[in-house]
Short mmCIF file of C-alpha atoms in Angstrom, two decimals:
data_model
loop_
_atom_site.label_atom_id
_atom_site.label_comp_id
_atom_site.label_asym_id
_atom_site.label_seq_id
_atom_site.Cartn_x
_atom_site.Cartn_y
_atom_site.Cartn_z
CA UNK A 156 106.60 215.82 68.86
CA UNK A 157 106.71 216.04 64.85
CA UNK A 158 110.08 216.81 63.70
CA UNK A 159 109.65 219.99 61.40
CA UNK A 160 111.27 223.37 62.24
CA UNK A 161 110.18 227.01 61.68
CA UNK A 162 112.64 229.44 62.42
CA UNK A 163 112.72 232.49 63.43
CA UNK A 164 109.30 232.46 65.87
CA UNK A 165 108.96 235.73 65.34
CA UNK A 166 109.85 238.20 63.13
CA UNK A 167 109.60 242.17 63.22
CA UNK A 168 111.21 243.68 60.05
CA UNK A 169 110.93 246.82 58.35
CA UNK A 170 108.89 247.49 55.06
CA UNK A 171 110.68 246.88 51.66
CA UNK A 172 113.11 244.35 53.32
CA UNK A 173 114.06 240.75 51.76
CA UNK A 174 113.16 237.77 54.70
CA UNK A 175 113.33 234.29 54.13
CA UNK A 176 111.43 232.19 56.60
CA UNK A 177 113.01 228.51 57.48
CA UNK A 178 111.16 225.44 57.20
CA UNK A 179 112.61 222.22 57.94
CA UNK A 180 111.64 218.65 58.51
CA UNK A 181 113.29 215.27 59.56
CA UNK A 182 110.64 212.82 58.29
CA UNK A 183 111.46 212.22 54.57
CA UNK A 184 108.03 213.62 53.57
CA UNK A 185 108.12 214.43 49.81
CA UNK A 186 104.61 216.56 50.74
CA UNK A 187 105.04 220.34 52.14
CA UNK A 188 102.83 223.25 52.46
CA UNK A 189 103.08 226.59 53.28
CA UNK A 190 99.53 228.17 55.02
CA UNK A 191 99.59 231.88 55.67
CA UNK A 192 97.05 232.84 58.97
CA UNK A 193 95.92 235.77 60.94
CA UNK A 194 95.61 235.38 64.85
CA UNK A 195 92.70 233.17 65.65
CA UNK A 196 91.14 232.69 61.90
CA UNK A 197 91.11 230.38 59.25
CA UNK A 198 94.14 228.80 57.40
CA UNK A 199 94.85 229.76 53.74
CA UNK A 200 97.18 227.50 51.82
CA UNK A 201 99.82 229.42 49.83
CA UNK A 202 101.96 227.28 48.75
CA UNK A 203 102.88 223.78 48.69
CA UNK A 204 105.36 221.04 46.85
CA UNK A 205 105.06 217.53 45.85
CA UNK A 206 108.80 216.82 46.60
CA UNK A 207 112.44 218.28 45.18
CA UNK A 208 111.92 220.56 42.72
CA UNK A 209 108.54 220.83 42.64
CA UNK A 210 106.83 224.08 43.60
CA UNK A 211 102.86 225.17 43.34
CA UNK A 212 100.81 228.20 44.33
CA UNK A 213 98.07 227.39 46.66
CA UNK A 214 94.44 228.95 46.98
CA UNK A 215 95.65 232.04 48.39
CA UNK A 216 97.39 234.31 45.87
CA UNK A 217 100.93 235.32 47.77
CA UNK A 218 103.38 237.93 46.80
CA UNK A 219 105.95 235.09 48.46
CA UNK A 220 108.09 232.57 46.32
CA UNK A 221 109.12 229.00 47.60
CA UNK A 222 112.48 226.53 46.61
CA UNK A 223 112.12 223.15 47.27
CA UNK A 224 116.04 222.22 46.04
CA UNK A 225 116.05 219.38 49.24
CA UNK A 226 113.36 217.28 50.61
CA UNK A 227 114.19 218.64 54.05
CA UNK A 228 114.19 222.45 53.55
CA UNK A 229 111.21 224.45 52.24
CA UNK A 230 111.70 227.61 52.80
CA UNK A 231 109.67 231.09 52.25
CA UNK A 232 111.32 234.22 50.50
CA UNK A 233 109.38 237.78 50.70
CA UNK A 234 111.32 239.92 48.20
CA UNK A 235 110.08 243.61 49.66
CA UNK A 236 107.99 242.82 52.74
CA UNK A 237 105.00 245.13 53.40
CA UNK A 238 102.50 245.94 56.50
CA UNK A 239 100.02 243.60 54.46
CA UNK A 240 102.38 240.25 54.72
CA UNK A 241 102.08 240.80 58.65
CA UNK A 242 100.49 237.46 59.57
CA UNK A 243 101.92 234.10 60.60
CA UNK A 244 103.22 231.45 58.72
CA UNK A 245 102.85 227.87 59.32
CA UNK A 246 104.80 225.04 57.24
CA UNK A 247 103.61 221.97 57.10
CA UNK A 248 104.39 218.21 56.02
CA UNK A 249 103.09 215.01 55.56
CA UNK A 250 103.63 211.44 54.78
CA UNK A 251 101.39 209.89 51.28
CA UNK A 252 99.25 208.49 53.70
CA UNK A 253 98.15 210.34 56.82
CA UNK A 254 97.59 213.85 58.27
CA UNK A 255 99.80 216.59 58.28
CA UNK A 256 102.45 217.56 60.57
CA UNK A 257 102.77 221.48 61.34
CA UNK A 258 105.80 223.48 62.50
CA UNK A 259 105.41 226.19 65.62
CA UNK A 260 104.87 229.07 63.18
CA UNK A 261 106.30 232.12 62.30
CA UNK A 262 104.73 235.00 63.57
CA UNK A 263 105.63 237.81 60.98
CA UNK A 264 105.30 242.04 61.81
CA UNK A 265 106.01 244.43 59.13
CA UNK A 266 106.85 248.26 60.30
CA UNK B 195 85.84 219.09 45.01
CA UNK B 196 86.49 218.41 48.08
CA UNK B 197 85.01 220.71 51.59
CA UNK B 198 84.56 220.62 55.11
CA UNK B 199 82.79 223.40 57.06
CA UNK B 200 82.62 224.16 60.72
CA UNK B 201 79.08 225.64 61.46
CA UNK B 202 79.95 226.82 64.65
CA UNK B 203 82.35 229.74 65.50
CA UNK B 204 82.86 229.61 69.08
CA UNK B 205 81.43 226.68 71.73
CA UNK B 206 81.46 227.11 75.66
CA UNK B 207 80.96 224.18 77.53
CA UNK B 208 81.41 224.18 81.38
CA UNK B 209 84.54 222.30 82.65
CA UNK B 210 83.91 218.41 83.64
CA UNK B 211 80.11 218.69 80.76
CA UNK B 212 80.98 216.30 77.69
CA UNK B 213 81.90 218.38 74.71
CA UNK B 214 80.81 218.19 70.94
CA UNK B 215 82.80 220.61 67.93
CA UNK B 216 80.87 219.74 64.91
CA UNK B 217 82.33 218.65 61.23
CA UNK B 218 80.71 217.99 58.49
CA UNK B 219 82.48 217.27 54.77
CA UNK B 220 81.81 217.17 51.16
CA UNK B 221 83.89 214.50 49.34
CA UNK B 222 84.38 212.63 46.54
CA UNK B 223 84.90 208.38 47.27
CA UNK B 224 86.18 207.73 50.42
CA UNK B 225 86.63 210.89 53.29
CA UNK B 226 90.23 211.08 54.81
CA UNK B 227 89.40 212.98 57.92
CA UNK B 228 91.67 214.93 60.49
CA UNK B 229 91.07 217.15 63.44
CA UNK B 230 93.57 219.48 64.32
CA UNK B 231 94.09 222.01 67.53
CA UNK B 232 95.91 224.97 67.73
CA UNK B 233 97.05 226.46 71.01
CA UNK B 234 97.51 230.45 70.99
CA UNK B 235 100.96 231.52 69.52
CA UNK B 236 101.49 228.13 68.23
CA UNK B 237 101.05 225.94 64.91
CA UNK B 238 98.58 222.94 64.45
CA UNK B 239 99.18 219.45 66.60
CA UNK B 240 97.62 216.69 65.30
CA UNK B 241 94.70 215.12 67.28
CA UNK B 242 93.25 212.23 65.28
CA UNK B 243 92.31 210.62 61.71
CA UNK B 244 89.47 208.58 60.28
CA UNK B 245 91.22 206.87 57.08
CA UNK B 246 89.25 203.11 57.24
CA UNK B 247 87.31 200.96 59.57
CA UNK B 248 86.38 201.91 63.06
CA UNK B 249 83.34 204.98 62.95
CA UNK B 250 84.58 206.08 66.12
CA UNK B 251 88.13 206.97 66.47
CA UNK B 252 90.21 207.82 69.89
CA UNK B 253 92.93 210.66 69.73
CA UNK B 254 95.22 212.42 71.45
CA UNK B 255 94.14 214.33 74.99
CA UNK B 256 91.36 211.83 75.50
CA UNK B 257 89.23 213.55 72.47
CA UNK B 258 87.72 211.01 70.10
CA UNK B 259 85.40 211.74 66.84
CA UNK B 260 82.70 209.79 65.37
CA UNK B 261 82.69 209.33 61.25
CA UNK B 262 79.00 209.44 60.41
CA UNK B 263 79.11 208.89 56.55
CA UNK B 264 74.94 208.77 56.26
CA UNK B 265 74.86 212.42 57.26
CA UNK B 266 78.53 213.15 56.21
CA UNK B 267 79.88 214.31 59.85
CA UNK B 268 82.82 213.67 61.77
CA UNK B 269 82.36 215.21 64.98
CA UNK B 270 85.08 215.47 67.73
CA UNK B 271 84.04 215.03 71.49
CA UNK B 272 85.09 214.62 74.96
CA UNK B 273 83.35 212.69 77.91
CA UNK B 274 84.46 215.56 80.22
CA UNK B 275 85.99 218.98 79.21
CA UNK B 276 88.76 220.44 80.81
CA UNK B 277 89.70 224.14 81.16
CA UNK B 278 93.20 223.48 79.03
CA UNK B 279 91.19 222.40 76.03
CA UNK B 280 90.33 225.69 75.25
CA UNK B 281 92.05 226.31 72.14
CA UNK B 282 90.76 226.73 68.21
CA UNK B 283 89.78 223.37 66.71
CA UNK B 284 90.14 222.61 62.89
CA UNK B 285 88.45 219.86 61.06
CA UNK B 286 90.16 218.81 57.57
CA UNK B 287 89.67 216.60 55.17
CA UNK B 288 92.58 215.80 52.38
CA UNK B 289 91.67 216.11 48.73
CA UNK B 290 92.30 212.67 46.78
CA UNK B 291 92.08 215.02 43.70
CA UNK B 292 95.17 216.00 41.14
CA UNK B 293 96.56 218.69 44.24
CA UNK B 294 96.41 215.87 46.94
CA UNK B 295 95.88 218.99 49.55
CA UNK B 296 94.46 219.03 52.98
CA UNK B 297 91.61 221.44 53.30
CA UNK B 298 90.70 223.28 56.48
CA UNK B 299 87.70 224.04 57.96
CA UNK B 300 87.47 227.66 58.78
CA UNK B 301 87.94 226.51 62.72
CA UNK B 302 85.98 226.55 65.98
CA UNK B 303 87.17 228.11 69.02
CA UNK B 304 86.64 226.16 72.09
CA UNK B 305 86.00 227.99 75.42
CA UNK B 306 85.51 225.73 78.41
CA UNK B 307 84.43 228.03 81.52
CA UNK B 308 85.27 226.95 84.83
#
């Protein structure tokens, strides 16, 4: 099992409230990503970091801001969530060389 | 830039026939290659990576994928499918470029009937 942590697992909020979605990993991997995906389709990456404070948007323009103040801890800030942010989220790290280790997701509902 | 590209949305295969999800890339120098499967409700678990040296590379759950660089493929297979293996399949491929990113296929969803 990769050691990198979403939390919650699922999320139902209400429209126009601030959520901030965890993302932590064990593994010392300056590399993170954040992918945003509906149920079943393709990934889309949103955003992503090259290690402490380092921060880029990804190919998918996101209303959703990212911190990067610890290698660890990446985590995901919605300002005023919306219906349209109701997806999941995956986070994602990964060593200089190798593949990518995911986290179990965050499944996100906006009311 | 880097791409890879999953030309199939959806593959049955009856349980215990050999299995093929197809791959193919467009890269720049030398592929890294990854397959990836994603359970429902769940995020992406690694299954194997071509990086250097042996074409045909064994993963995880008895899947294995074969790095074809004359017609730019990497497809993953299994000798004998099972009925758990149904689950969505990405291919990726990281980008050596300035953004160092892994890129996704758009993902191929498995079914293995019974």
């Amino acid at each position: 099992e990769a050691d990198i942590y979403q939390t919650p697992r699922y999320l139902v909020i209400g429209t126009g409230k601030k959520i901030t979605l965890e993302c932590s990993q064990t593994m010392g991997h300056d590399k993170m990503y954040w992918y945003q995906q509906d149920p079943g389709m393709e990934l889309h990456l949103i955003h992503y970091s090259y290690g402490v404070n380092s921060t880029e948007k990804g190919d998918l323009s996101s209303e959703s801001t990212v911190s990067r103040i610890r290698t660890e801890h990446f985590p995901l800030t919605l300002e005023s969530a919306r219906p349209s942010h109701t997806s999941q989220y995956l986070c994602a790290s990964r060593p200089d060389r190798g593949g990518a280790f995911f986290g179990q997701g965050t499944r996100l509902t906006v009311v | 830039a880097q791409s890879v590209a999953q030309p199939e949305d959806q593959v049955n295969v009856a349980e215990g026939n050999p299995l093929t999800v197809k791959c193919t890339y467009s890269v720049s120098g030398n592929p890294y290659l990854f397959w990836y499967v994603q359970y429902p409700n769940r995020g992406l678990q690694f299954l194997l990576k071509y990086i250097t040296g042996d074409n045909l590379v064994k993963g995880s759950y008895g899947f294995e994928a074969e790095f074809n660089k004359s017609q730019t493929s990497f497809h993953l297979k299994k000798p004998s499918a099972l009925v758990s293996d149904s689950a969505l399949y990405f291919c990726a491929v990281r980008d050596l470029g300035r953004d160092d990113k892994i890129i996704f296929g758009k993902g191929t969803r498995l079914h293995i009937l019974p």
